[in-house]
């Protein structure tokens, strides 16, 4: 029998997620599953609950324009969902001012993200984007990112995997990667180290661990608001300070206390003339005055800086670890691709084994096949499978679909990766070669076919940072170890029904249990 908690969570997901009722792409006939008054496609959704994103992809693939009109439960709101690159271009670039984050997203995450860059529109977004763009284009930051990742690899992740290897342990690689990425993003953003993978963390870093737990709780509760069938439920709980809303308030209090402590430390550091740290917070504090920001007082400035940094932690934590989880799952099920990556790694670092092998920033730039393999994994398993906007005014999409004022407009990166019209007849296959030119060099895709990092003005500023992290970890771990997935990995059969959790982030259901084996000969592997 289904676990009651899981059933309750899924029921909320069913009622709040998209209920597809009818296709509005005249003059074609409705090709959605049978729809009923009030309940819409609830029956079909229940039958496909374990494969929600694949169900959406299947329906979109049957429509001539790759676009569906959407009605939510009880017709409370309306919108569209698309996997059409022309529509994505329109939503995110051509008519960018008409499609905003809007009040829904802001309300769900306001306590955690405040008025951070991922939670606002208009002037607040523009100013933060300018500051962020300036800092992310700084060459020294790119090397700092590389150094931070290398430190996490050599002192934490590789030793942790070595211990698991020596003890023949089955570990949850998804959880391990999540902790490693949290350490990494906190070092990058705050200049603070939660030390999640450190054996000494419990005894020496209780405050950091409290922050880690509070952050996870705050993200989970904030996200769960969007999964409730009737949003007034969480607002009532917040008003009376009960249940999950009480826990959220307590978690945000811990986050704010921790963030204010870090901010005060940075203020003292900058005030003393010590500007040696290159973490994002130090950079924002030093450069914010150059962009004409007028703060009412010091607390106002601290709130501004706190919101920015928390937003970057949210973006850098689960997304990268989720992407790497699917990558290692696919490697375990595709030995041919694994072998080609190992050959590339051996060529890039042919010297006799020093353990661990850590690849430099310049080394990573030459790993074309690895870059292609990670991109192909992201194409099939984007960390954020569906993204949403809100229409400011009536509009017509390039395929002729009408969007009314106040409607939501969703685009499914997960579905887009499975569209024959977008990626060809082999779109559901894992084939990194599609990203390489005839000389074996990486060839980027049109961003509107591959909106994993979004597009246009809101293109993810951390895209290069994410690739540096993923390539660094994948290269060093694969050179040192063979990752053996307990379920056999992402072979063609398992990819037809991938084990994901239908939530905001495409995490692997049940984690990724693996065994870690020492790789005796880095370039020796069975190519069968």
JSON list of N, CA and C in Angstrom, two decimals, residues 285-341:
[
{"chain": "A", "resi": 285, "resn": "UNK", "atom": "N", "xyz": [29.42, 43.66, -1.46]},
{"chain": "A", "resi": 285, "resn": "UNK", "atom": "CA", "xyz": [29.51, 44.74, -0.49]},
{"chain": "A", "resi": 285, "resn": "UNK", "atom": "C", "xyz": [30.43, 45.85, -0.98]},
{"chain": "A", "resi": 286, "resn": "UNK", "atom": "N", "xyz": [31.47, 45.46, -1.72]},
{"chain": "A", "resi": 286, "resn": "UNK", "atom": "CA", "xyz": [32.42, 46.46, -2.21]},
{"chain": "A", "resi": 286, "resn": "UNK", "atom": "C", "xyz": [31.89, 47.21, -3.42]},
{"chain": "A", "resi": 287, "resn": "UNK", "atom": "N", "xyz": [31.06, 46.55, -4.24]},
{"chain": "A", "resi": 287, "resn": "UNK", "atom": "CA", "xyz": [30.66, 47.15, -5.51]},
{"chain": "A", "resi": 287, "resn": "UNK", "atom": "C", "xyz": [29.28, 47.75, -5.52]},
{"chain": "A", "resi": 288, "resn": "UNK", "atom": "N", "xyz": [28.44, 47.45, -4.52]},
{"chain": "A", "resi": 288, "resn": "UNK", "atom": "CA", "xyz": [27.06, 47.92, -4.57]},
{"chain": "A", "resi": 288, "resn": "UNK", "atom": "C", "xyz": [26.97, 49.45, -4.60]},
{"chain": "A", "resi": 289, "resn": "UNK", "atom": "N", "xyz": [27.91, 50.13, -3.95]},
{"chain": "A", "resi": 289, "resn": "UNK", "atom": "CA", "xyz": [27.88, 51.60, -3.93]},
{"chain": "A", "resi": 289, "resn": "UNK", "atom": "C", "xyz": [28.17, 52.20, -5.30]},
{"chain": "A", "resi": 290, "resn": "UNK", "atom": "N", "xyz": [28.78, 51.40, -6.20]},
{"chain": "A", "resi": 290, "resn": "UNK", "atom": "CA", "xyz": [29.12, 51.90, -7.52]},
{"chain": "A", "resi": 290, "resn": "UNK", "atom": "C", "xyz": [27.94, 51.92, -8.48]},
{"chain": "A", "resi": 291, "resn": "UNK", "atom": "N", "xyz": [26.80, 51.36, -8.04]},
{"chain": "A", "resi": 291, "resn": "UNK", "atom": "CA", "xyz": [25.64, 51.26, -8.92]},
{"chain": "A", "resi": 291, "resn": "UNK", "atom": "C", "xyz": [24.50, 52.18, -8.48]},
{"chain": "A", "resi": 292, "resn": "UNK", "atom": "N", "xyz": [24.83, 53.19, -7.69]},
{"chain": "A", "resi": 292, "resn": "UNK", "atom": "CA", "xyz": [23.84, 54.19, -7.34]},
{"chain": "A", "resi": 292, "resn": "UNK", "atom": "C", "xyz": [22.72, 53.70, -6.44]},
{"chain": "A", "resi": 293, "resn": "UNK", "atom": "N", "xyz": [22.98, 52.72, -5.61]},
{"chain": "A", "resi": 293, "resn": "UNK", "atom": "CA", "xyz": [21.96, 52.21, -4.70]},
{"chain": "A", "resi": 293, "resn": "UNK", "atom": "C", "xyz": [21.89, 53.09, -3.47]},
{"chain": "A", "resi": 294, "resn": "UNK", "atom": "N", "xyz": [20.70, 53.57, -3.19]},
{"chain": "A", "resi": 294, "resn": "UNK", "atom": "CA", "xyz": [20.52, 54.40, -2.01]},
{"chain": "A", "resi": 294, "resn": "UNK", "atom": "C", "xyz": [19.86, 53.61, -0.90]},
{"chain": "A", "resi": 295, "resn": "UNK", "atom": "N", "xyz": [20.57, 53.37, 0.19]},
{"chain": "A", "resi": 295, "resn": "UNK", "atom": "CA", "xyz": [20.02, 52.60, 1.31]},
{"chain": "A", "resi": 295, "resn": "UNK", "atom": "C", "xyz": [19.59, 53.55, 2.41]},
{"chain": "A", "resi": 296, "resn": "UNK", "atom": "N", "xyz": [18.44, 53.24, 3.01]},
{"chain": "A", "resi": 296, "resn": "UNK", "atom": "CA", "xyz": [17.93, 54.08, 4.08]},
{"chain": "A", "resi": 296, "resn": "UNK", "atom": "C", "xyz": [18.85, 54.07, 5.29]},
{"chain": "A", "resi": 297, "resn": "UNK", "atom": "N", "xyz": [19.39, 52.89, 5.58]},
{"chain": "A", "resi": 297, "resn": "UNK", "atom": "CA", "xyz": [20.29, 52.73, 6.72]},
{"chain": "A", "resi": 297, "resn": "UNK", "atom": "C", "xyz": [21.08, 51.45, 6.52]},
{"chain": "A", "resi": 298, "resn": "UNK", "atom": "N", "xyz": [21.91, 51.12, 7.51]},
{"chain": "A", "resi": 298, "resn": "UNK", "atom": "CA", "xyz": [22.76, 49.95, 7.41]},
{"chain": "A", "resi": 298, "resn": "UNK", "atom": "C", "xyz": [21.95, 48.66, 7.38]},
{"chain": "A", "resi": 299, "resn": "UNK", "atom": "N", "xyz": [20.83, 48.64, 8.12]},
{"chain": "A", "resi": 299, "resn": "UNK", "atom": "CA", "xyz": [20.00, 47.44, 8.13]},
{"chain": "A", "resi": 299, "resn": "UNK", "atom": "C", "xyz": [19.37, 47.18, 6.77]},
{"chain": "A", "resi": 300, "resn": "UNK", "atom": "N", "xyz": [18.99, 48.27, 6.10]},
{"chain": "A", "resi": 300, "resn": "UNK", "atom": "CA", "xyz": [18.43, 48.15, 4.75]},
{"chain": "A", "resi": 300, "resn": "UNK", "atom": "C", "xyz": [19.46, 47.54, 3.80]},
{"chain": "A", "resi": 301, "resn": "UNK", "atom": "N", "xyz": [20.70, 47.99, 3.91]},
{"chain": "A", "resi": 301, "resn": "UNK", "atom": "CA", "xyz": [21.77, 47.46, 3.06]},
{"chain": "A", "resi": 301, "resn": "UNK", "atom": "C", "xyz": [22.04, 45.99, 3.39]},
{"chain": "A", "resi": 302, "resn": "UNK", "atom": "N", "xyz": [22.03, 45.66, 4.67]},
{"chain": "A", "resi": 302, "resn": "UNK", "atom": "CA", "xyz": [22.25, 44.26, 5.06]},
{"chain": "A", "resi": 302, "resn": "UNK", "atom": "C", "xyz": [21.15, 43.36, 4.51]},
{"chain": "A", "resi": 303, "resn": "UNK", "atom": "N", "xyz": [19.91, 43.84, 4.56]},
{"chain": "A", "resi": 303, "resn": "UNK", "atom": "CA", "xyz": [18.80, 43.05, 4.03]},
{"chain": "A", "resi": 303, "resn": "UNK", "atom": "C", "xyz": [18.97, 42.82, 2.53]},
{"chain": "A", "resi": 304, "resn": "UNK", "atom": "N", "xyz": [19.38, 43.84, 1.81]},
{"chain": "A", "resi": 304, "resn": "UNK", "atom": "CA", "xyz": [19.63, 43.73, 0.37]},
{"chain": "A", "resi": 304, "resn": "UNK", "atom": "C", "xyz": [20.70, 42.68, 0.08]},
{"chain": "A", "resi": 305, "resn": "UNK", "atom": "N", "xyz": [21.81, 42.76, 0.80]},
{"chain": "A", "resi": 305, "resn": "UNK", "atom": "CA", "xyz": [22.91, 41.82, 0.59]},
{"chain": "A", "resi": 305, "resn": "UNK", "atom": "C", "xyz": [22.53, 40.41, 1.01]},
{"chain": "A", "resi": 306, "resn": "UNK", "atom": "N", "xyz": [21.80, 40.30, 2.11]},
{"chain": "A", "resi": 306, "resn": "UNK", "atom": "CA", "xyz": [21.36, 38.98, 2.58]},
{"chain": "A", "resi": 306, "resn": "UNK", "atom": "C", "xyz": [20.49, 38.30, 1.53]},
{"chain": "A", "resi": 307, "resn": "UNK", "atom": "N", "xyz": [19.56, 39.03, 0.93]},
{"chain": "A", "resi": 307, "resn": "UNK", "atom": "CA", "xyz": [18.65, 38.45, -0.06]},
{"chain": "A", "resi": 307, "resn": "UNK", "atom": "C", "xyz": [19.39, 37.97, -1.30]},
{"chain": "A", "resi": 308, "resn": "UNK", "atom": "N", "xyz": [20.40, 38.72, -1.72]},
{"chain": "A", "resi": 308, "resn": "UNK", "atom": "CA", "xyz": [21.19, 38.32, -2.89]},
{"chain": "A", "resi": 308, "resn": "UNK", "atom": "C", "xyz": [21.92, 37.01, -2.63]},
{"chain": "A", "resi": 309, "resn": "UNK", "atom": "N", "xyz": [22.60, 36.93, -1.50]},
{"chain": "A", "resi": 309, "resn": "UNK", "atom": "CA", "xyz": [23.43, 35.76, -1.23]},
{"chain": "A", "resi": 309, "resn": "UNK", "atom": "C", "xyz": [22.57, 34.51, -1.02]},
{"chain": "A", "resi": 310, "resn": "UNK", "atom": "N", "xyz": [21.45, 34.65, -0.30]},
{"chain": "A", "resi": 310, "resn": "UNK", "atom": "CA", "xyz": [20.57, 33.51, -0.09]},
{"chain": "A", "resi": 310, "resn": "UNK", "atom": "C", "xyz": [20.03, 33.00, -1.42]},
{"chain": "A", "resi": 311, "resn": "UNK", "atom": "N", "xyz": [19.75, 33.90, -2.34]},
{"chain": "A", "resi": 311, "resn": "UNK", "atom": "CA", "xyz": [19.27, 33.50, -3.67]},
{"chain": "A", "resi": 311, "resn": "UNK", "atom": "C", "xyz": [20.30, 32.67, -4.40]},
{"chain": "A", "resi": 312, "resn": "UNK", "atom": "N", "xyz": [21.58, 33.07, -4.29]},
{"chain": "A", "resi": 312, "resn": "UNK", "atom": "CA", "xyz": [22.62, 32.31, -4.97]},
{"chain": "A", "resi": 312, "resn": "UNK", "atom": "C", "xyz": [22.82, 30.94, -4.33]},
{"chain": "A", "resi": 313, "resn": "UNK", "atom": "N", "xyz": [22.65, 30.84, -3.03]},
{"chain": "A", "resi": 313, "resn": "UNK", "atom": "CA", "xyz": [22.75, 29.54, -2.38]},
{"chain": "A", "resi": 313, "resn": "UNK", "atom": "C", "xyz": [21.65, 28.62, -2.88]},
{"chain": "A", "resi": 314, "resn": "UNK", "atom": "N", "xyz": [20.44, 29.15, -2.99]},
{"chain": "A", "resi": 314, "resn": "UNK", "atom": "CA", "xyz": [19.33, 28.35, -3.49]},
{"chain": "A", "resi": 314, "resn": "UNK", "atom": "C", "xyz": [19.62, 27.86, -4.90]},
{"chain": "A", "resi": 315, "resn": "UNK", "atom": "N", "xyz": [20.18, 28.74, -5.75]},
{"chain": "A", "resi": 315, "resn": "UNK", "atom": "CA", "xyz": [20.44, 28.37, -7.14]},
{"chain": "A", "resi": 315, "resn": "UNK", "atom": "C", "xyz": [21.59, 27.37, -7.25]},
{"chain": "A", "resi": 316, "resn": "UNK", "atom": "N", "xyz": [22.58, 27.47, -6.37]},
{"chain": "A", "resi": 316, "resn": "UNK", "atom": "CA", "xyz": [23.79, 26.67, -6.55]},
{"chain": "A", "resi": 316, "resn": "UNK", "atom": "C", "xyz": [23.83, 25.36, -5.82]},
{"chain": "A", "resi": 317, "resn": "UNK", "atom": "N", "xyz": [22.84, 25.10, -4.97]},
{"chain": "A", "resi": 317, "resn": "UNK", "atom": "CA", "xyz": [22.90, 23.92, -4.12]},
{"chain": "A", "resi": 317, "resn": "UNK", "atom": "C", "xyz": [22.29, 22.68, -4.80]},
{"chain": "A", "resi": 318, "resn": "UNK", "atom": "N", "xyz": [20.98, 22.63, -4.88]},
{"chain": "A", "resi": 318, "resn": "UNK", "atom": "CA", "xyz": [20.31, 21.43, -5.37]},
{"chain": "A", "resi": 318, "resn": "UNK", "atom": "C", "xyz": [20.42, 21.25, -6.88]},
{"chain": "A", "resi": 319, "resn": "UNK", "atom": "N", "xyz": [20.49, 22.36, -7.64]},
{"chain": "A", "resi": 319, "resn": "UNK", "atom": "CA", "xyz": [20.49, 22.23, -9.10]},
{"chain": "A", "resi": 319, "resn": "UNK", "atom": "C", "xyz": [21.73, 21.48, -9.59]},
{"chain": "A", "resi": 320, "resn": "UNK", "atom": "N", "xyz": [22.91, 21.88, -9.10]},
{"chain": "A", "resi": 320, "resn": "UNK", "atom": "CA", "xyz": [24.15, 21.23, -9.56]},
{"chain": "A", "resi": 320, "resn": "UNK", "atom": "C", "xyz": [24.26, 19.80, -9.08]},
{"chain": "A", "resi": 321, "resn": "UNK", "atom": "N", "xyz": [23.89, 19.55, -7.82]},
{"chain": "A", "resi": 321, "resn": "UNK", "atom": "CA", "xyz": [23.97, 18.18, -7.31]},
{"chain": "A", "resi": 321, "resn": "UNK", "atom": "C", "xyz": [22.97, 17.27, -8.02]},
{"chain": "A", "resi": 322, "resn": "UNK", "atom": "N", "xyz": [21.80, 17.80, -8.36]},
{"chain": "A", "resi": 322, "resn": "UNK", "atom": "CA", "xyz": [20.81, 17.00, -9.10]},
{"chain": "A", "resi": 322, "resn": "UNK", "atom": "C", "xyz": [21.32, 16.67, -10.49]},
{"chain": "A", "resi": 323, "resn": "UNK", "atom": "N", "xyz": [21.91, 17.66, -11.17]},
{"chain": "A", "resi": 323, "resn": "UNK", "atom": "CA", "xyz": [22.44, 17.43, -12.50]},
{"chain": "A", "resi": 323, "resn": "UNK", "atom": "C", "xyz": [23.53, 16.36, -12.49]},
{"chain": "A", "resi": 324, "resn": "UNK", "atom": "N", "xyz": [24.43, 16.43, -11.50]},
{"chain": "A", "resi": 324, "resn": "UNK", "atom": "CA", "xyz": [25.51, 15.44, -11.40]},
{"chain": "A", "resi": 324, "resn": "UNK", "atom": "C", "xyz": [24.98, 14.05, -11.06]},
{"chain": "A", "resi": 325, "resn": "UNK", "atom": "N", "xyz": [23.93, 14.00, -10.27]},
{"chain": "A", "resi": 325, "resn": "UNK", "atom": "CA", "xyz": [23.34, 12.70, -9.92]},
{"chain": "A", "resi": 325, "resn": "UNK", "atom": "C", "xyz": [22.87, 11.97, -11.18]},
{"chain": "A", "resi": 326, "resn": "UNK", "atom": "N", "xyz": [22.13, 12.67, -12.05]},
{"chain": "A", "resi": 326, "resn": "UNK", "atom": "CA", "xyz": [21.67, 12.04, -13.29]},
{"chain": "A", "resi": 326, "resn": "UNK", "atom": "C", "xyz": [22.83, 11.71, -14.22]},
{"chain": "A", "resi": 327, "resn": "UNK", "atom": "N", "xyz": [23.86, 12.55, -14.22]},
{"chain": "A", "resi": 327, "resn": "UNK", "atom": "CA", "xyz": [25.03, 12.28, -15.06]},
{"chain": "A", "resi": 327, "resn": "UNK", "atom": "C", "xyz": [25.70, 10.97, -14.66]},
{"chain": "A", "resi": 328, "resn": "UNK", "atom": "N", "xyz": [25.95, 10.78, -13.36]},
{"chain": "A", "resi": 328, "resn": "UNK", "atom": "CA", "xyz": [26.61, 9.54, -12.92]},
{"chain": "A", "resi": 328, "resn": "UNK", "atom": "C", "xyz": [25.69, 8.33, -13.13]},
{"chain": "A", "resi": 329, "resn": "UNK", "atom": "N", "xyz": [24.40, 8.51, -13.01]},
{"chain": "A", "resi": 329, "resn": "UNK", "atom": "CA", "xyz": [23.45, 7.42, -13.29]},
{"chain": "A", "resi": 329, "resn": "UNK", "atom": "C", "xyz": [23.53, 7.01, -14.76]},
{"chain": "A", "resi": 330, "resn": "UNK", "atom": "N", "xyz": [23.62, 8.00, -15.64]},
{"chain": "A", "resi": 330, "resn": "UNK", "atom": "CA", "xyz": [23.73, 7.71, -17.07]},
{"chain": "A", "resi": 330, "resn": "UNK", "atom": "C", "xyz": [25.08, 7.07, -17.40]},
{"chain": "A", "resi": 331, "resn": "UNK", "atom": "N", "xyz": [26.14, 7.53, -16.76]},
{"chain": "A", "resi": 331, "resn": "UNK", "atom": "CA", "xyz": [27.45, 6.92, -16.99]},
{"chain": "A", "resi": 331, "resn": "UNK", "atom": "C", "xyz": [27.45, 5.44, -16.62]},
{"chain": "A", "resi": 332, "resn": "UNK", "atom": "N", "xyz": [26.78, 5.12, -15.50]},
{"chain": "A", "resi": 332, "resn": "UNK", "atom": "CA", "xyz": [26.74, 3.74, -15.04]},
{"chain": "A", "resi": 332, "resn": "UNK", "atom": "C", "xyz": [26.01, 2.83, -16.03]},
{"chain": "A", "resi": 333, "resn": "UNK", "atom": "N", "xyz": [25.12, 3.41, -16.82]},
{"chain": "A", "resi": 333, "resn": "UNK", "atom": "CA", "xyz": [24.36, 2.61, -17.78]},
{"chain": "A", "resi": 333, "resn": "UNK", "atom": "C", "xyz": [24.84, 2.74, -19.21]},
{"chain": "A", "resi": 334, "resn": "UNK", "atom": "N", "xyz": [25.89, 3.54, -19.43]},
{"chain": "A", "resi": 334, "resn": "UNK", "atom": "CA", "xyz": [26.41, 3.75, -20.79]},
{"chain": "A", "resi": 334, "resn": "UNK", "atom": "C", "xyz": [27.93, 3.62, -20.80]},
{"chain": "A", "resi": 335, "resn": "UNK", "atom": "N", "xyz": [28.45, 2.40, -20.73]},
{"chain": "A", "resi": 335, "resn": "UNK", "atom": "CA", "xyz": [29.90, 2.20, -20.64]},
{"chain": "A", "resi": 335, "resn": "UNK", "atom": "C", "xyz": [30.68, 2.73, -21.84]},
{"chain": "A", "resi": 336, "resn": "UNK", "atom": "N", "xyz": [30.05, 2.78, -23.02]},
{"chain": "A", "resi": 336, "resn": "UNK", "atom": "CA", "xyz": [30.75, 3.33, -24.19]},
{"chain": "A", "resi": 336, "resn": "UNK", "atom": "C", "xyz": [31.09, 4.79, -23.95]},
{"chain": "A", "resi": 337, "resn": "UNK", "atom": "N", "xyz": [30.12, 5.55, -23.50]},
{"chain": "A", "resi": 337, "resn": "UNK", "atom": "CA", "xyz": [30.35, 6.98, -23.24]},
{"chain": "A", "resi": 337, "resn": "UNK", "atom": "C", "xyz": [31.34, 7.18, -22.10]},
{"chain": "A", "resi": 338, "resn": "UNK", "atom": "N", "xyz": [31.24, 6.33, -21.08]},
{"chain": "A", "resi": 338, "resn": "UNK", "atom": "CA", "xyz": [32.18, 6.42, -19.96]},
{"chain": "A", "resi": 338, "resn": "UNK", "atom": "C", "xyz": [33.60, 6.19, -20.45]},
{"chain": "A", "resi": 339, "resn": "UNK", "atom": "N", "xyz": [33.76, 5.23, -21.33]},
{"chain": "A", "resi": 339, "resn": "UNK", "atom": "CA", "xyz": [35.09, 4.93, -21.86]},
{"chain": "A", "resi": 339, "resn": "UNK", "atom": "C", "xyz": [35.69, 6.07, -22.65]},
{"chain": "A", "resi": 340, "resn": "UNK", "atom": "N", "xyz": [34.85, 6.75, -23.43]},
{"chain": "A", "resi": 340, "resn": "UNK", "atom": "CA", "xyz": [35.33, 7.88, -24.22]},
{"chain": "A", "resi": 340, "resn": "UNK", "atom": "C", "xyz": [35.74, 9.04, -23.32]},
{"chain": "A", "resi": 341, "resn": "UNK", "atom": "N", "xyz": [35.01, 9.24, -22.22]},
{"chain": "A", "resi": 341, "resn": "UNK", "atom": "CA", "xyz": [35.40, 10.29, -21.27]},
{"chain": "A", "resi": 341, "resn": "UNK", "atom": "C", "xyz": [36.72, 9.93, -20.60]}
]
